[in-house]
Amino acid sequence: VASVDMGDAAAVARGVAAMAQGGPRLAGVFHAAGVLDDGLLAEQTESRVAAVMAPKVTGALALDAATRGLSLDHFVLFSSVSAQFGNVGQAGYAAANAALDAIADTRRAQGAPALSVNWGAVGRVGMAARDTHVAEHLERMGIVPMEPGAALDVLQEALRSDQPQIAIMDVDWD
């Protein structure tokens, strides 16, 4: 496990290099970085969108570059259902997650392992659990919080799939 500023590509490269040498084989990458800076589109600025994009997109691209020479079993990007459904005030966040989906698809097309997981709400631990506005919006859409253990069980199944992208969410679209 390494902790680095995912918006700093050089720091990501150094972190991967440090993990790849000396210890056990680096078998997988799980990229779960993300920040929110919600606001209506008219209120967004280039710097606000860049701050949301950096940990997700810059980090994913840096991880992609730094691990290309390694024999990874998994390269998992934690995306969000916001990439498919959007969320009021989260244009930058939705775009960053859609970019993760595209990165996974590109890696797979090039023969490298990749899975982008479009997470729905995860109860008690996810971003939606920390932001009541997001949680309320998702619930209005019928996306209900999953128990963390159940979410991890489904993730384990998704890791065995041959898909570059999968949505994991609990829905009630009755």
PDB file of C-alpha atoms in Angstrom:
ATOM      1  CA  VAL A   1       0.000   0.000   0.000  1.00  0.00           C
ATOM      2  CA  ALA A   2       1.304   3.436  -0.906  1.00  0.00           C
ATOM      3  CA  SER A   3      -0.100   6.872  -0.254  1.00  0.00           C
ATOM      4  CA  VAL A   4       0.818   9.560  -2.786  1.00  0.00           C
ATOM      5  CA  ASP A   5      -0.696  12.732  -4.223  1.00  0.00           C
ATOM      6  CA  MET A   6      -2.493  11.241  -7.225  1.00  0.00           C
ATOM      7  CA  GLY A   7      -2.551  14.630  -8.929  1.00  0.00           C
ATOM      8  CA  ASP A   8       1.277  14.564  -9.053  1.00  0.00           C
ATOM      9  CA  ALA A   9       2.292  12.203 -11.884  1.00  0.00           C
ATOM     10  CA  ALA A  10       5.956  12.189 -10.823  1.00  0.00           C
ATOM     11  CA  ALA A  11       5.010  11.219  -7.255  1.00  0.00           C
ATOM     12  CA  VAL A  12       2.821   8.415  -8.612  1.00  0.00           C
ATOM     13  CA  ALA A  13       5.698   7.124 -10.751  1.00  0.00           C
ATOM     14  CA  ARG A  14       8.059   7.191  -7.751  1.00  0.00           C
ATOM     15  CA  GLY A  15       5.496   5.402  -5.572  1.00  0.00           C
ATOM     16  CA  VAL A  16       4.945   2.631  -8.113  1.00  0.00           C
ATOM     17  CA  ALA A  17       8.694   2.238  -8.664  1.00  0.00           C
ATOM     18  CA  ALA A  18       9.295   1.952  -4.910  1.00  0.00           C
ATOM     19  CA  MET A  19       6.565  -0.664  -4.545  1.00  0.00           C
ATOM     20  CA  ALA A  20       7.722  -2.628  -7.587  1.00  0.00           C
ATOM     21  CA  GLN A  21      11.262  -3.137  -6.338  1.00  0.00           C
ATOM     22  CA  GLY A  22      12.433  -5.208  -3.464  1.00  0.00           C
ATOM     23  CA  GLY A  23       9.266  -6.718  -2.053  1.00  0.00           C
ATOM     24  CA  PRO A  24       6.691  -9.129  -3.302  1.00  0.00           C
ATOM     25  CA  ARG A  25       5.471  -8.715  -6.880  1.00  0.00           C
ATOM     26  CA  LEU A  26       3.097  -5.797  -7.328  1.00  0.00           C
ATOM     27  CA  ALA A  27       0.073  -7.755  -8.510  1.00  0.00           C
ATOM     28  CA  GLY A  28      -2.613  -5.123  -8.656  1.00  0.00           C
ATOM     29  CA  VAL A  29      -3.578  -1.490  -8.544  1.00  0.00           C
ATOM     30  CA  PHE A  30      -6.825  -0.206  -7.040  1.00  0.00           C
ATOM     31  CA  HIS A  31      -7.168   3.508  -7.772  1.00  0.00           C
ATOM     32  CA  ALA A  32      -9.806   5.014  -5.465  1.00  0.00           C
ATOM     33  CA  ALA A  33      -8.789   8.672  -5.282  1.00  0.00           C
ATOM     34  CA  GLY A  34     -11.366  11.387  -5.672  1.00  0.00           C
ATOM     35  CA  VAL A  35     -12.472  14.791  -4.480  1.00  0.00           C
ATOM     36  CA  LEU A  36     -15.711  16.706  -4.835  1.00  0.00           C
ATOM     37  CA  ASP A  37     -16.175  20.386  -5.549  1.00  0.00           C
ATOM     38  CA  ASP A  38     -19.850  20.636  -6.329  1.00  0.00           C
ATOM     39  CA  GLY A  39     -21.429  23.648  -7.916  1.00  0.00           C
ATOM     40  CA  LEU A  40     -23.703  24.572 -10.766  1.00  0.00           C
ATOM     41  CA  LEU A  41     -22.054  24.620 -14.177  1.00  0.00           C
ATOM     42  CA  ALA A  42     -22.276  28.418 -14.340  1.00  0.00           C
ATOM     43  CA  GLU A  43     -20.227  28.583 -11.101  1.00  0.00           C
ATOM     44  CA  GLN A  44     -17.459  26.249 -12.278  1.00  0.00           C
ATOM     45  CA  THR A  45     -14.022  27.557 -13.129  1.00  0.00           C
ATOM     46  CA  GLU A  46     -11.124  25.906 -14.866  1.00  0.00           C
ATOM     47  CA  SER A  47      -9.243  25.590 -11.574  1.00  0.00           C
ATOM     48  CA  ARG A  48     -12.206  23.986  -9.769  1.00  0.00           C
ATOM     49  CA  VAL A  49     -12.690  21.395 -12.503  1.00  0.00           C
ATOM     50  CA  ALA A  50      -8.929  20.741 -12.653  1.00  0.00           C
ATOM     51  CA  ALA A  51      -8.849  20.109  -8.893  1.00  0.00           C
ATOM     52  CA  VAL A  52     -11.579  17.470  -9.270  1.00  0.00           C
ATOM     53  CA  MET A  53      -9.987  15.891 -12.359  1.00  0.00           C
ATOM     54  CA  ALA A  54      -6.411  15.709 -11.036  1.00  0.00           C
ATOM     55  CA  PRO A  55      -6.622  12.865  -8.502  1.00  0.00           C
ATOM     56  CA  LYS A  56      -8.812  10.725 -10.739  1.00  0.00           C
ATOM     57  CA  VAL A  57      -7.588  11.369 -14.281  1.00  0.00           C
ATOM     58  CA  THR A  58      -3.990  12.491 -13.760  1.00  0.00           C
ATOM     59  CA  GLY A  59      -3.595   9.731 -11.183  1.00  0.00           C
ATOM     60  CA  ALA A  60      -5.068   7.037 -13.432  1.00  0.00           C
ATOM     61  CA  LEU A  61      -2.954   8.075 -16.408  1.00  0.00           C
ATOM     62  CA  ALA A  62       0.161   8.169 -14.225  1.00  0.00           C
ATOM     63  CA  LEU A  63      -0.632   4.708 -12.813  1.00  0.00           C
ATOM     64  CA  ASP A  64      -1.218   3.432 -16.336  1.00  0.00           C
ATOM     65  CA  ALA A  65       2.165   4.728 -17.514  1.00  0.00           C
ATOM     66  CA  ALA A  66       4.053   3.602 -14.408  1.00  0.00           C
ATOM     67  CA  THR A  67       2.682   0.045 -14.462  1.00  0.00           C
ATOM     68  CA  ARG A  68       2.826  -0.734 -18.191  1.00  0.00           C
ATOM     69  CA  GLY A  69       6.037  -2.751 -17.791  1.00  0.00           C
ATOM     70  CA  LEU A  70       4.665  -4.776 -14.885  1.00  0.00           C
ATOM     71  CA  SER A  71       2.734  -8.016 -15.016  1.00  0.00           C
ATOM     72  CA  LEU A  72      -0.397  -6.952 -13.152  1.00  0.00           C
ATOM     73  CA  ASP A  73      -3.316  -9.214 -12.352  1.00  0.00           C
ATOM     74  CA  HIS A  74      -5.626  -6.239 -11.743  1.00  0.00           C
ATOM     75  CA  PHE A  75      -5.773  -2.553 -12.643  1.00  0.00           C
ATOM     76  CA  VAL A  76      -8.999  -1.286 -11.060  1.00  0.00           C
ATOM     77  CA  LEU A  77     -10.303   2.261 -11.302  1.00  0.00           C
ATOM     78  CA  PHE A  78     -13.023   3.356  -8.883  1.00  0.00           C
ATOM     79  CA  SER A  79     -15.417   5.360 -11.003  1.00  0.00           C
ATOM     80  CA  SER A  80     -18.968   6.417 -10.185  1.00  0.00           C
ATOM     81  CA  VAL A  81     -22.489   6.034 -11.520  1.00  0.00           C
ATOM     82  CA  SER A  82     -22.304   9.802 -11.983  1.00  0.00           C
ATOM     83  CA  ALA A  83     -20.472   9.011 -15.239  1.00  0.00           C
ATOM     84  CA  GLN A  84     -23.702   7.415 -16.529  1.00  0.00           C
ATOM     85  CA  PHE A  85     -26.464   9.291 -14.719  1.00  0.00           C
ATOM     86  CA  GLY A  86     -24.881  12.599 -13.771  1.00  0.00           C
ATOM     87  CA  ASN A  87     -25.627  14.459 -10.593  1.00  0.00           C
ATOM     88  CA  VAL A  88     -26.672  18.069 -10.155  1.00  0.00           C
ATOM     89  CA  GLY A  89     -23.595  20.196  -9.542  1.00  0.00           C
ATOM     90  CA  GLN A  90     -21.095  17.449 -10.360  1.00  0.00           C
ATOM     91  CA  ALA A  91     -20.141  18.090 -13.989  1.00  0.00           C
ATOM     92  CA  GLY A  92     -16.406  17.899 -13.243  1.00  0.00           C
ATOM     93  CA  TYR A  93     -16.801  14.783 -11.124  1.00  0.00           C
ATOM     94  CA  ALA A  94     -18.950  13.053 -13.757  1.00  0.00           C
ATOM     95  CA  ALA A  95     -16.420  13.953 -16.464  1.00  0.00           C
ATOM     96  CA  ALA A  96     -13.510  12.658 -14.367  1.00  0.00           C
ATOM     97  CA  ASN A  97     -15.290   9.354 -13.833  1.00  0.00           C
ATOM     98  CA  ALA A  98     -16.172   9.047 -17.516  1.00  0.00           C
ATOM     99  CA  ALA A  99     -12.468   9.542 -18.258  1.00  0.00           C
ATOM    100  CA  LEU A 100     -11.645   6.611 -15.940  1.00  0.00           C
ATOM    101  CA  ASP A 101     -14.085   4.473 -17.902  1.00  0.00           C
ATOM    102  CA  ALA A 102     -12.335   5.440 -21.148  1.00  0.00           C
ATOM    103  CA  ILE A 103      -8.889   4.716 -19.677  1.00  0.00           C
ATOM    104  CA  ALA A 104     -10.001   1.208 -18.682  1.00  0.00           C
ATOM    105  CA  ASP A 105     -11.472   0.600 -22.113  1.00  0.00           C
ATOM    106  CA  THR A 106      -8.263   1.781 -23.803  1.00  0.00           C
ATOM    107  CA  ARG A 107      -6.066  -0.404 -21.591  1.00  0.00           C
ATOM    108  CA  ARG A 108      -8.225  -3.447 -22.337  1.00  0.00           C
ATOM    109  CA  ALA A 109      -8.117  -2.723 -26.078  1.00  0.00           C
ATOM    110  CA  GLN A 110      -4.308  -2.681 -25.797  1.00  0.00           C
ATOM    111  CA  GLY A 111      -4.243  -6.042 -23.998  1.00  0.00           C
ATOM    112  CA  ALA A 112      -3.559  -4.696 -20.502  1.00  0.00           C
ATOM    113  CA  PRO A 113      -5.720  -5.592 -17.504  1.00  0.00           C
ATOM    114  CA  ALA A 114      -8.289  -2.976 -16.534  1.00  0.00           C
ATOM    115  CA  LEU A 115     -11.649  -2.647 -14.861  1.00  0.00           C
ATOM    116  CA  SER A 116     -13.501   0.582 -14.217  1.00  0.00           C
ATOM    117  CA  VAL A 117     -16.129   0.159 -11.493  1.00  0.00           C
ATOM    118  CA  ASN A 118     -18.986   2.647 -11.611  1.00  0.00           C
ATOM    119  CA  TRP A 119     -19.943   2.584  -7.940  1.00  0.00           C
ATOM    120  CA  GLY A 120     -23.383   3.469  -6.725  1.00  0.00           C
ATOM    121  CA  ALA A 121     -23.899   4.498  -3.124  1.00  0.00           C
ATOM    122  CA  VAL A 122     -22.009   2.481  -0.526  1.00  0.00           C
ATOM    123  CA  GLY A 123     -23.442   2.873   2.953  1.00  0.00           C
ATOM    124  CA  ARG A 124     -21.370   4.248   5.822  1.00  0.00           C
ATOM    125  CA  VAL A 125     -18.077   4.501   3.918  1.00  0.00           C
ATOM    126  CA  GLY A 126     -18.495   5.910   0.419  1.00  0.00           C
ATOM    127  CA  MET A 127     -18.561   9.473  -0.863  1.00  0.00           C
ATOM    128  CA  ALA A 128     -22.363   9.422  -0.893  1.00  0.00           C
ATOM    129  CA  ALA A 129     -22.321   8.490   2.799  1.00  0.00           C
ATOM    130  CA  ARG A 130     -20.368  11.682   3.512  1.00  0.00           C
ATOM    131  CA  ASP A 131     -22.473  13.987   1.325  1.00  0.00           C
ATOM    132  CA  THR A 132     -26.181  14.078   2.142  1.00  0.00           C
ATOM    133  CA  HIS A 133     -27.057  15.969  -1.070  1.00  0.00           C
ATOM    134  CA  VAL A 134     -25.465  13.266  -3.216  1.00  0.00           C
ATOM    135  CA  ALA A 135     -27.076  10.494  -1.170  1.00  0.00           C
ATOM    136  CA  GLU A 136     -30.510  12.125  -1.444  1.00  0.00           C
ATOM    137  CA  HIS A 137     -30.149  12.598  -5.197  1.00  0.00           C
ATOM    138  CA  LEU A 138     -29.131   8.961  -5.689  1.00  0.00           C
ATOM    139  CA  GLU A 139     -32.025   7.737  -3.545  1.00  0.00           C
ATOM    140  CA  ARG A 140     -34.471   9.826  -5.622  1.00  0.00           C
ATOM    141  CA  MET A 141     -33.078   7.998  -8.658  1.00  0.00           C
ATOM    142  CA  GLY A 142     -33.667   4.648  -6.937  1.00  0.00           C
ATOM    143  CA  ILE A 143     -30.007   4.007  -6.135  1.00  0.00           C
ATOM    144  CA  VAL A 144     -29.921   2.899  -2.506  1.00  0.00           C
ATOM    145  CA  PRO A 145     -26.826   2.484  -0.305  1.00  0.00           C
ATOM    146  CA  MET A 146     -25.222  -0.954  -0.404  1.00  0.00           C
ATOM    147  CA  GLU A 147     -23.744  -2.611   2.626  1.00  0.00           C
ATOM    148  CA  PRO A 148     -19.930  -2.403   2.339  1.00  0.00           C
ATOM    149  CA  GLY A 149     -19.532  -6.188   2.672  1.00  0.00           C
ATOM    150  CA  ALA A 150     -22.019  -6.822  -0.117  1.00  0.00           C
ATOM    151  CA  ALA A 151     -20.256  -4.252  -2.312  1.00  0.00           C
ATOM    152  CA  LEU A 152     -16.931  -6.046  -1.790  1.00  0.00           C
ATOM    153  CA  ASP A 153     -18.530  -9.402  -2.630  1.00  0.00           C
ATOM    154  CA  VAL A 154     -19.777  -8.025  -5.945  1.00  0.00           C
ATOM    155  CA  LEU A 155     -16.383  -6.420  -6.609  1.00  0.00           C
ATOM    156  CA  GLN A 156     -14.765  -9.813  -6.144  1.00  0.00           C
ATOM    157  CA  GLU A 157     -17.081 -11.234  -8.815  1.00  0.00           C
ATOM    158  CA  ALA A 158     -16.395  -8.267 -11.114  1.00  0.00           C
ATOM    159  CA  LEU A 159     -12.655  -8.902 -10.883  1.00  0.00           C
ATOM    160  CA  ARG A 160     -13.255 -12.292 -12.487  1.00  0.00           C
ATOM    161  CA  SER A 161     -15.272 -10.813 -15.360  1.00  0.00           C
ATOM    162  CA  ASP A 162     -13.898 -10.009 -18.775  1.00  0.00           C
ATOM    163  CA  GLN A 163     -15.460  -6.549 -18.889  1.00  0.00           C
ATOM    164  CA  PRO A 164     -13.527  -3.261 -18.917  1.00  0.00           C
ATOM    165  CA  GLN A 165     -16.377  -1.498 -17.097  1.00  0.00           C
ATOM    166  CA  ILE A 166     -19.106  -2.549 -14.706  1.00  0.00           C
ATOM    167  CA  ALA A 167     -21.613  -0.707 -12.531  1.00  0.00           C
ATOM    168  CA  ILE A 168     -22.061  -1.944  -8.978  1.00  0.00           C
ATOM    169  CA  MET A 169     -25.110  -0.529  -7.287  1.00  0.00           C
ATOM    170  CA  ASP A 170     -28.241  -1.490  -5.433  1.00  0.00           C
ATOM    171  CA  VAL A 171     -31.295  -0.142  -7.218  1.00  0.00           C
ATOM    172  CA  ASP A 172     -34.987   0.057  -6.508  1.00  0.00           C
ATOM    173  CA  TRP A 173     -36.580   1.118  -9.771  1.00  0.00           C
ATOM    174  CA  ASP A 174     -40.006  -0.149  -8.831  1.00  0.00           C
TER     175      ASP A 174
END
